CSV table of C-alpha atoms and ligand atoms in Angstrom, one decimal:
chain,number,residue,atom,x,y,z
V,1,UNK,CA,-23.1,0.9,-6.4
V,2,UNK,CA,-23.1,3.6,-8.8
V,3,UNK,CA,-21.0,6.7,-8.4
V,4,UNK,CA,-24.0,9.0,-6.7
V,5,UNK,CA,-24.3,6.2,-4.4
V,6,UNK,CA,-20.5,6.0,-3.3
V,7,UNK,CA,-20.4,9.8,-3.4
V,8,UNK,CA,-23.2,9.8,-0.4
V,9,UNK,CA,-21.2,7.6,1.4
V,10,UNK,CA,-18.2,9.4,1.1
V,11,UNK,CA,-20.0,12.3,1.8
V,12,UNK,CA,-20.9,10.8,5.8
V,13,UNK,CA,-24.7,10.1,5.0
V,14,UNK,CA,-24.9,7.3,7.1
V,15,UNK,CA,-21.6,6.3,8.6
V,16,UNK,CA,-23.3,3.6,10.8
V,17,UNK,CA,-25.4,1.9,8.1
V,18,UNK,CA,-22.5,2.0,5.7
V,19,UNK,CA,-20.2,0.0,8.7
V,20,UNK,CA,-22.1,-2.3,9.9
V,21,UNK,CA,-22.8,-3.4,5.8
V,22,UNK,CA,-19.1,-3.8,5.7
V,23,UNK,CA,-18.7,-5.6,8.5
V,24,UNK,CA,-21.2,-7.8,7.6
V,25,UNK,CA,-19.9,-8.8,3.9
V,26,UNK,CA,-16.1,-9.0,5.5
V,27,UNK,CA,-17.6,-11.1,8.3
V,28,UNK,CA,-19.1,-13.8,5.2
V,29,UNK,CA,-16.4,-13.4,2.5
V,30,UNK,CA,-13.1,-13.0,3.9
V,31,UNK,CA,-13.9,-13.9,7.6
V,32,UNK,CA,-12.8,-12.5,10.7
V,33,UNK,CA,-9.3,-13.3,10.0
V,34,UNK,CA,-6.3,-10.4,9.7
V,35,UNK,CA,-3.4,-11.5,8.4
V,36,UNK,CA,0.0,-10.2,8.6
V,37,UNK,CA,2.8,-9.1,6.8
V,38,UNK,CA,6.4,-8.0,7.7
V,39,UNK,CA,7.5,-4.8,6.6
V,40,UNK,CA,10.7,-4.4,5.6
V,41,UNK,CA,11.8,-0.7,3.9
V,42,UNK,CA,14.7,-1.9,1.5
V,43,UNK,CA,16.3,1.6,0.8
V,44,UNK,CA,15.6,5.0,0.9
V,45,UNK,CA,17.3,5.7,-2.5
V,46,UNK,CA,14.8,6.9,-5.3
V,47,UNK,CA,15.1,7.8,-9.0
V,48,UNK,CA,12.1,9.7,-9.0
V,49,UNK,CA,10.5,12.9,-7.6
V,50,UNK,CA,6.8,12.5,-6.8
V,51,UNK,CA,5.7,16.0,-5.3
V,52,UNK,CA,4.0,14.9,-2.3
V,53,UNK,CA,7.3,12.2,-1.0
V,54,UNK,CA,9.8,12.9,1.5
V,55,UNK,CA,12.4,10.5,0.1
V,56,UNK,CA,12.1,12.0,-3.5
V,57,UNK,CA,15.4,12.3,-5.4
V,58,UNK,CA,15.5,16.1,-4.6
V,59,UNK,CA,15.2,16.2,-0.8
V,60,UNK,CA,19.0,16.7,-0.4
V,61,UNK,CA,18.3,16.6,3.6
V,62,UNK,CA,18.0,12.9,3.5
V,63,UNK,CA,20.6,10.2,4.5
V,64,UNK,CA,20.0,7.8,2.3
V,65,UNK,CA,20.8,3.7,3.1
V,66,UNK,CA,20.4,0.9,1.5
V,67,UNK,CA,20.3,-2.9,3.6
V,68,UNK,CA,22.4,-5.1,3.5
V,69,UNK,CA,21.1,-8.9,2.2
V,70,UNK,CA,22.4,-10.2,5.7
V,71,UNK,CA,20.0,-7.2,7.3
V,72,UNK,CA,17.1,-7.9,5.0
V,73,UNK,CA,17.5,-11.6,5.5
V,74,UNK,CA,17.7,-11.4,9.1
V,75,UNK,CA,14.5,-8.9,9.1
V,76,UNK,CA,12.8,-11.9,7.0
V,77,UNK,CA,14.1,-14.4,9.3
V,78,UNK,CA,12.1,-12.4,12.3
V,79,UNK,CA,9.0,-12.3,10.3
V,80,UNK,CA,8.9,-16.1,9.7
V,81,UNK,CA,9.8,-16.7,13.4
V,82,UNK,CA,7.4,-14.5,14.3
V,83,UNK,CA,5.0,-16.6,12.0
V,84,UNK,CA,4.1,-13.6,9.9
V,85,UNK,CA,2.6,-15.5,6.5
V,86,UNK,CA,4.3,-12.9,4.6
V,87,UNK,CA,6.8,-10.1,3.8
V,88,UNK,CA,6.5,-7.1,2.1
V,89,UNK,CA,9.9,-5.5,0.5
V,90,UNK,CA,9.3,-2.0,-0.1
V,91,UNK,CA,11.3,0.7,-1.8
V,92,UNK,CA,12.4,3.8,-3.4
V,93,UNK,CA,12.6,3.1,-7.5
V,94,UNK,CA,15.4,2.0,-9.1
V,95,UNK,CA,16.2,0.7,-11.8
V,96,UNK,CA,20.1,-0.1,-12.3
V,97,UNK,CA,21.0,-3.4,-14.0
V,98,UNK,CA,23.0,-3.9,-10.3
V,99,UNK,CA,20.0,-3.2,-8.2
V,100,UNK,CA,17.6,-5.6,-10.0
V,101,UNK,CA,20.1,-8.1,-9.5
V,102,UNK,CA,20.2,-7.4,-6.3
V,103,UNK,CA,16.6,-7.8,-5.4
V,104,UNK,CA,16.5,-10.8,-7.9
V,105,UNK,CA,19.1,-12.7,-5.1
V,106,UNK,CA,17.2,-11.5,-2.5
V,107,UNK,CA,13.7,-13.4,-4.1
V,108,UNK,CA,15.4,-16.4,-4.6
V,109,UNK,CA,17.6,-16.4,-1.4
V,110,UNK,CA,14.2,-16.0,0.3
V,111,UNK,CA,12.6,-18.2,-2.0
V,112,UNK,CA,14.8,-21.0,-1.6
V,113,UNK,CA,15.1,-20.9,2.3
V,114,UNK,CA,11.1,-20.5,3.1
V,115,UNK,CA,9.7,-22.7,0.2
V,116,UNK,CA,5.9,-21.5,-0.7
V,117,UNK,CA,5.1,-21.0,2.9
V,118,UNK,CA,6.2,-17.1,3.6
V,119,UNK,CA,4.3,-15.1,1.1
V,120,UNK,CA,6.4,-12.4,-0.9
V,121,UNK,CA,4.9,-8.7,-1.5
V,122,UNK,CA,7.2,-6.4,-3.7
V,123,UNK,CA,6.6,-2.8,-3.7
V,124,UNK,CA,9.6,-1.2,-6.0
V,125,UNK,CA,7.5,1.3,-8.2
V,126,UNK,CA,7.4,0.9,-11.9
V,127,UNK,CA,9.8,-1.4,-13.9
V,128,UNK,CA,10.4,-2.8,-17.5
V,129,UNK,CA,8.4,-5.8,-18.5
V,130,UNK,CA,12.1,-7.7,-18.2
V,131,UNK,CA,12.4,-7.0,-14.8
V,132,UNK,CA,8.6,-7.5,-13.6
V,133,UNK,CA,9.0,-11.3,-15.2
V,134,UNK,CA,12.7,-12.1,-13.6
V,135,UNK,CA,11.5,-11.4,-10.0
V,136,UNK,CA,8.2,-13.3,-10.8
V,137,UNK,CA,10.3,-15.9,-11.6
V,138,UNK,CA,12.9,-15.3,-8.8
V,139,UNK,CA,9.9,-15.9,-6.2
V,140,UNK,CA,8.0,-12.8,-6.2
V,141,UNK,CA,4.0,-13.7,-5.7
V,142,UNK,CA,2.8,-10.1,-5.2
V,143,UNK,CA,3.2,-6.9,-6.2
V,144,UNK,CA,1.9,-3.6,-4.6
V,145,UNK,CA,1.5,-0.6,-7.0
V,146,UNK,CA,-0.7,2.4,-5.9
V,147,UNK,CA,-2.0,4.5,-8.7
V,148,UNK,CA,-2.2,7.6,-6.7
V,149,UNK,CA,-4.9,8.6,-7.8
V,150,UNK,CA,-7.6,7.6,-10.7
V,151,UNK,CA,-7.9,11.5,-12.2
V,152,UNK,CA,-5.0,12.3,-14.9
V,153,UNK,CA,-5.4,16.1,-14.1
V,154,UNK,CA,-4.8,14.9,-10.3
V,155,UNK,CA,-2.2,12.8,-11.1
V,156,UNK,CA,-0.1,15.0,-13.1
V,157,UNK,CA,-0.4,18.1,-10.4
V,158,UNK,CA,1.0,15.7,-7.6
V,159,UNK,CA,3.8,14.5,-10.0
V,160,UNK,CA,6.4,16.1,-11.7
V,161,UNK,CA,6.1,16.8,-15.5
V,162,UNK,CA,6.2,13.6,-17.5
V,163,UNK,CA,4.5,10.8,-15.0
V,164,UNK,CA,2.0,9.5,-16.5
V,165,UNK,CA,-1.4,7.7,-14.6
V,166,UNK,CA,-1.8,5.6,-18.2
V,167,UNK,CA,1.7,4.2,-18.0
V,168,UNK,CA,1.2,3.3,-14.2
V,169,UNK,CA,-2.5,1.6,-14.9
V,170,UNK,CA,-0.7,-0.3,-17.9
V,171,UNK,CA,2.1,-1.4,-15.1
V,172,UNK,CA,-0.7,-2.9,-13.0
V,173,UNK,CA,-2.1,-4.3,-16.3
V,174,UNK,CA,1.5,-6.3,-17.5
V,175,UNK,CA,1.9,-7.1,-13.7
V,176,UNK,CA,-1.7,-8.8,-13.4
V,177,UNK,CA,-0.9,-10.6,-17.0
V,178,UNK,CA,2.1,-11.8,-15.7
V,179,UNK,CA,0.6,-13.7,-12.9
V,180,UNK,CA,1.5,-11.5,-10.0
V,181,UNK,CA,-1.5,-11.1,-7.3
V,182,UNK,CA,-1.7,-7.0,-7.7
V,183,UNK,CA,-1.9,-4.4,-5.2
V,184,UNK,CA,-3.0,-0.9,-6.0
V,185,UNK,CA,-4.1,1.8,-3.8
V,186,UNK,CA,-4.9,5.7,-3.2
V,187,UNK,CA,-4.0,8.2,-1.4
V,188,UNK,CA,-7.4,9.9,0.6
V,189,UNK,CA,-7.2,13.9,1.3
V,190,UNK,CA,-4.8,15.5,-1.3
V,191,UNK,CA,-4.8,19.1,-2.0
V,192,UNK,CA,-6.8,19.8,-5.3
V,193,UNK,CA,-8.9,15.8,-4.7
V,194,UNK,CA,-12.5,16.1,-4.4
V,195,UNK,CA,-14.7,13.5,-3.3
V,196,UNK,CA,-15.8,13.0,-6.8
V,197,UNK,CA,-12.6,11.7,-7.4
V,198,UNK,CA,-12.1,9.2,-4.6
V,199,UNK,CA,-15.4,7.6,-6.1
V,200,UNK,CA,-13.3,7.4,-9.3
V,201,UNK,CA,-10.6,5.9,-7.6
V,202,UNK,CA,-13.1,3.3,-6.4
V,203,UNK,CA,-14.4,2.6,-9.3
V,204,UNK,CA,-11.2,2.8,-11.3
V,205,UNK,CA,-10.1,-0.4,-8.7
V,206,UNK,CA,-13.2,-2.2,-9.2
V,207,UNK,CA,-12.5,-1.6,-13.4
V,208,UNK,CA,-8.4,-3.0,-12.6
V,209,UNK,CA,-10.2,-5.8,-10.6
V,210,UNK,CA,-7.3,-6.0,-8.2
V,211,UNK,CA,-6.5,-8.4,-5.8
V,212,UNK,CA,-5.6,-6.1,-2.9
V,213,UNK,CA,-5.8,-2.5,-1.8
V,214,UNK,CA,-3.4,-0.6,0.5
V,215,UNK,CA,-4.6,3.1,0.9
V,216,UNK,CA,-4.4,5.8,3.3
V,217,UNK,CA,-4.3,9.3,4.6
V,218,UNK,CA,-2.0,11.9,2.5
V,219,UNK,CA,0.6,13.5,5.0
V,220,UNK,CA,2.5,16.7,4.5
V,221,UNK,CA,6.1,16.3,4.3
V,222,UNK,CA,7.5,20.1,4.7
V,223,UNK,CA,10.5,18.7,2.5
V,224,UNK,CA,8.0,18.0,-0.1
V,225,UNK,CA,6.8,20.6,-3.0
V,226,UNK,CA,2.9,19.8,-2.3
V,227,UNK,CA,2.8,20.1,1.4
V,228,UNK,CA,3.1,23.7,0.4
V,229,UNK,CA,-0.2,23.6,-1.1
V,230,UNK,CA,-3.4,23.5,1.7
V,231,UNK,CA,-5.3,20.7,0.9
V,232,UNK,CA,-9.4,21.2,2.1
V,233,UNK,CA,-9.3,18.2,4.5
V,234,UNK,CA,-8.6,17.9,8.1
V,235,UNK,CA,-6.3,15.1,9.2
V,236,UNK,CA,-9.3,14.0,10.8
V,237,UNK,CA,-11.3,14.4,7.8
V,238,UNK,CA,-8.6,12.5,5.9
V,239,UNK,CA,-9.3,9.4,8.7
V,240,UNK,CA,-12.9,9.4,8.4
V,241,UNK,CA,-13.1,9.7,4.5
V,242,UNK,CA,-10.4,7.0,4.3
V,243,UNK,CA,-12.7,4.7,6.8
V,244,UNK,CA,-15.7,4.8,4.1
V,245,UNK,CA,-13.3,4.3,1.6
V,246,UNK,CA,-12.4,0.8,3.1
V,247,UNK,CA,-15.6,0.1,3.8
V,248,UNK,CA,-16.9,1.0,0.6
V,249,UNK,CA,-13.9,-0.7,-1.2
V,250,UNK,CA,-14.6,-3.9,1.0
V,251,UNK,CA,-18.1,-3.8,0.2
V,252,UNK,CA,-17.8,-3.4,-3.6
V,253,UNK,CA,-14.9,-6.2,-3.6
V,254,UNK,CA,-15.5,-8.4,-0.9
V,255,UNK,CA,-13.0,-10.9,-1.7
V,256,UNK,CA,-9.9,-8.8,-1.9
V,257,UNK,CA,-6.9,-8.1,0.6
V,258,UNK,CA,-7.7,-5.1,2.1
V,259,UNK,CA,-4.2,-3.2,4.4
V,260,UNK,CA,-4.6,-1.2,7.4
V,261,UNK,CA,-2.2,1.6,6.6
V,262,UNK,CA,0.6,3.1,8.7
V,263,UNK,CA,-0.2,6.5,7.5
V,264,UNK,CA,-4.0,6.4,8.9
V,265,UNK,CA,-2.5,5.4,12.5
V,266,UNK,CA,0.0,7.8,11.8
V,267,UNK,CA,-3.0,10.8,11.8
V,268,UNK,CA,-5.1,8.7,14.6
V,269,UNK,CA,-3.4,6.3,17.2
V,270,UNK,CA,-7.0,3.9,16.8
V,271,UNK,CA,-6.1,4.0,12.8
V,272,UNK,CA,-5.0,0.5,12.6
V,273,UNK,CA,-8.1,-1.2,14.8
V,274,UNK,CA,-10.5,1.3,13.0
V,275,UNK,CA,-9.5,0.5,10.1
V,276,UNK,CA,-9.6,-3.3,10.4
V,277,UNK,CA,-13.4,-3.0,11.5
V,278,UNK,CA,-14.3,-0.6,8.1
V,279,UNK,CA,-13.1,-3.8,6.6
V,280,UNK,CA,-9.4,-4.1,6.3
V,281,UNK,CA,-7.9,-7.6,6.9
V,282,UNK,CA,-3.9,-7.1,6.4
V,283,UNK,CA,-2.0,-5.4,8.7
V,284,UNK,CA,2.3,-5.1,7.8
V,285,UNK,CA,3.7,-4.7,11.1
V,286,UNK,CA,7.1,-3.0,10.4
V,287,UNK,CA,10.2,-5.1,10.6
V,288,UNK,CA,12.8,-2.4,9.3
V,289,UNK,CA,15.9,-1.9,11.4
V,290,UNK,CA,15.2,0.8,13.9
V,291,UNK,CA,17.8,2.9,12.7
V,292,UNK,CA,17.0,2.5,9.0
V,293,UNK,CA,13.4,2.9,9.6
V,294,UNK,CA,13.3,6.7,10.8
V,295,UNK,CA,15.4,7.3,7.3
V,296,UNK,CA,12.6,6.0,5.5
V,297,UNK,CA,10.4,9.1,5.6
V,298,UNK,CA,7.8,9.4,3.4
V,299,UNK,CA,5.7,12.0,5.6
V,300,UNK,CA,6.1,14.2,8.7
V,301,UNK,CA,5.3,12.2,11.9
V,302,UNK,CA,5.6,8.6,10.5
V,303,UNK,CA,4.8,6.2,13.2
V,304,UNK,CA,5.5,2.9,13.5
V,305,UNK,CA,4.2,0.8,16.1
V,306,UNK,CA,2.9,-3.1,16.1
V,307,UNK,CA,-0.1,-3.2,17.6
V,308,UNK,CA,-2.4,-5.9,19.0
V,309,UNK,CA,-5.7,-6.2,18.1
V,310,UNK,CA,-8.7,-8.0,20.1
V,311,UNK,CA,-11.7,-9.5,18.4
V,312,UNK,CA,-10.2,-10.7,15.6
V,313,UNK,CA,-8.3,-13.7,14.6
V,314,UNK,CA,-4.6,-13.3,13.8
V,315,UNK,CA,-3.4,-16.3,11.4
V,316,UNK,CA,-0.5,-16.8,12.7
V,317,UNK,CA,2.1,-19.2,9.7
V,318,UNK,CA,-0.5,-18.6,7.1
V,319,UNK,CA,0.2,-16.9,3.7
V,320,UNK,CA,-3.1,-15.1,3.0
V,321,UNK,CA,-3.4,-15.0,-0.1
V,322,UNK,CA,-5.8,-12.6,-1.8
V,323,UNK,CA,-9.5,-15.0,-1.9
V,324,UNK,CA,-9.6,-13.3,-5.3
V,325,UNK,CA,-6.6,-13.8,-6.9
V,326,UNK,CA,-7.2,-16.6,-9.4
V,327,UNK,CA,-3.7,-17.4,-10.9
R,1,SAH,N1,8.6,3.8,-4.5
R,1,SAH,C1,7.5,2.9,-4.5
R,1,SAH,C2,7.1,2.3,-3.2
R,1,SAH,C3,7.4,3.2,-2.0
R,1,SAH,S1,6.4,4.6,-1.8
R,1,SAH,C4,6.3,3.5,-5.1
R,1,SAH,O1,6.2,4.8,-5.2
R,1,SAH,O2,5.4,2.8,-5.6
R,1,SAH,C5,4.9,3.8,-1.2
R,1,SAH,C6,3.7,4.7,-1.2
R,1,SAH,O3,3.8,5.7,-0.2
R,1,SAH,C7,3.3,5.5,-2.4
R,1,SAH,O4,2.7,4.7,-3.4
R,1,SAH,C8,2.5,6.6,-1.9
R,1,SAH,O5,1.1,6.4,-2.0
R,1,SAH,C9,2.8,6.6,-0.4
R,1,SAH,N2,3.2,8.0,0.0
R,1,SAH,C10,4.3,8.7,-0.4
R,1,SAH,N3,4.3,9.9,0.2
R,1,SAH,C11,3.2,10.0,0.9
R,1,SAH,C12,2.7,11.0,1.8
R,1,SAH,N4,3.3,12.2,1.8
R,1,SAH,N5,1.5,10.8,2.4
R,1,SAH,C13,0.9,9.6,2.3
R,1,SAH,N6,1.4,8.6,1.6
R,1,SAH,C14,2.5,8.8,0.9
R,2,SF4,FE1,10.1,7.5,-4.9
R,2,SF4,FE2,7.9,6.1,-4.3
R,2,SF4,FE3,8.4,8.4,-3.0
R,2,SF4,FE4,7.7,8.5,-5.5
R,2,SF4,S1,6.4,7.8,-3.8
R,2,SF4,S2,9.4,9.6,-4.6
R,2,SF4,S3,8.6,6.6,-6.4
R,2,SF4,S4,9.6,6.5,-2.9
């Protein structure tokens, strides 16, 4: 598809018509399977200030926390007993010698109790080349880095002066070279974003060739810098636009891991199920201690829930990995 193409789309031309195409390359590529991945929100401590977060380093209101390897290990614990394929360790950046250590015990603690059969997801922001290698090697098979957003003038009014989109695209770059199965990702709806640039962002995944896509609604955090800026979308706008976007994504990359995003059944209680028929097959079910979990707030109204879903085929005990990914 070429970008007038995707911009119709996006624009609602033919919601139907673009679904049911969707559906129909998911349903021959992928399958009707959804996988599943644990959750599990690591810390709420971050280096970094992104404009639009509620856990950035300047929201003073936060109580931050940090698990404890015996609390992440018994959140990993539930996720294989639970015969999730897969966890996902997500959070805040950092970058001390003491907390890459950290994380690197954690990989191979997992590692070394699960074997190959519970798939790992990191999500820990950007890191030195060093790092990205070590937890490769300490077990790591995936990593999930969203680039916000494709536009440099986009990226740099959501960030604080000095974040760079190139450096993150070249992070996504070194992690694909390294063997990692990469994850990037948008966010749909941001004040200033025009749909011209969501069919960027599309192409600028199809152009990383990525192995899997998490992406989803932006949510005002009224801790957060941004949220005092009006973006032009509705959260119901946000839904629907972030609906083609799977669907588009799904159609233009049919083999990839597609997530079904917290923050899209955060702005519509069906977001989960809708998104899994646009052509989502991953859903990360949150396995974060209660307690810790309401501390990890990265936008107003955060929900939550684990969900069940009829018409499709859980895999249950199987690792998923991205049908794209080719080592
Ligand atoms: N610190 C890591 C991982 C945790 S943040 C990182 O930034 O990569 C994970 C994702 O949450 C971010 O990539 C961002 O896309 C999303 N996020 C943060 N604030 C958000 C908000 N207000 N609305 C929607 N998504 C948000
Ligand atoms: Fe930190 Fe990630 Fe939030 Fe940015 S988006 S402030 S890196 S947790």
């Amino acid at each position: 598809m070429n970008k007038d193409e995707i911009i119709e789309w996006l624009l609602g031309c033919d919601d139907d018509a673009l679904f049911e195409r969707s559906a129909q390359i998911r349903h021959q590529t992928v399958g009707d399977k959804v996988y599943l991945r644990g959750l599990i929100e690591l810390s709420n401590i971050c280096s970094k200030d992104c404009l639009y977060c509620g856990i950035r380093k300047s929201n003073s209101e936060v109580e931050r926390y940090a698990l404890s390897k015996e609390q992440i290990m018994s959140a990993v614990d539930l996720a294989a007993e639970l015969r999730f394929g897969s966890v996902v360790l997500q959070s805040g950046e950092q970058t001390s010698p003491s907390f890459v250590d950290f994380i690197d015990n954690i990989l191979r603690t997992i590692s070394s109790k699960y074997g190959e059969s519970l798939g790992i997801t990191i999500s820990i922001g950007e890191q030195s080349e060093g790092v990205y290698r070590r937890w490769r090697s300490a077990g790591a098979h995936r990593y999930l880095l969203r680039m916000e957003s494709s536009s440099d003038e986009l990226y740099a009014k959501i960030h604080p002066a000095g974040y760079i989109l190139s450096e993150r695209l070249d992070a996504l770059k070194l992690l694909k070279k390294l063997g990692y199965q990469v994850g990037s990702g948008v966010m749909i709806g941001l004040p200033y974003q025009t749909i011209e640039d969501l069919a960027d962002d599309l192409i600028a995944m199809r152009k990383l060739d990525i192995d899997m896509c998490g992406m989803g609604p932006y949510i005002e955090h009224s801790a957060a810098p941004l949220s005092k800026i009006e973006t032009a979308y509705t959260p119901e706008e946000r839904v629907k636009l972030t609906l083609r976007m799977i669907a588009l994504l799904r159609i233009e990359m049919p083999t990839i891991n597609i997530a079904a995003t917290t923050a899209t059944e955060t702005l519509d209680i069906n977001g989960r199920v809708k998104s899994i028929a646009a052509g989502a097959n991953v859903m990360m079910p949150n396995l974060t201690p209660l307690d810790m979990r309401q501390k990890y707030c990265l936008y107003n109204g955060k929900t939550s829930t684990n969900l069940e879903i009829e018409n499709y085929n859980i895999e249950y005990g199987e690792r998923g990995d991205s049908l794209h990914y080719k080592g």
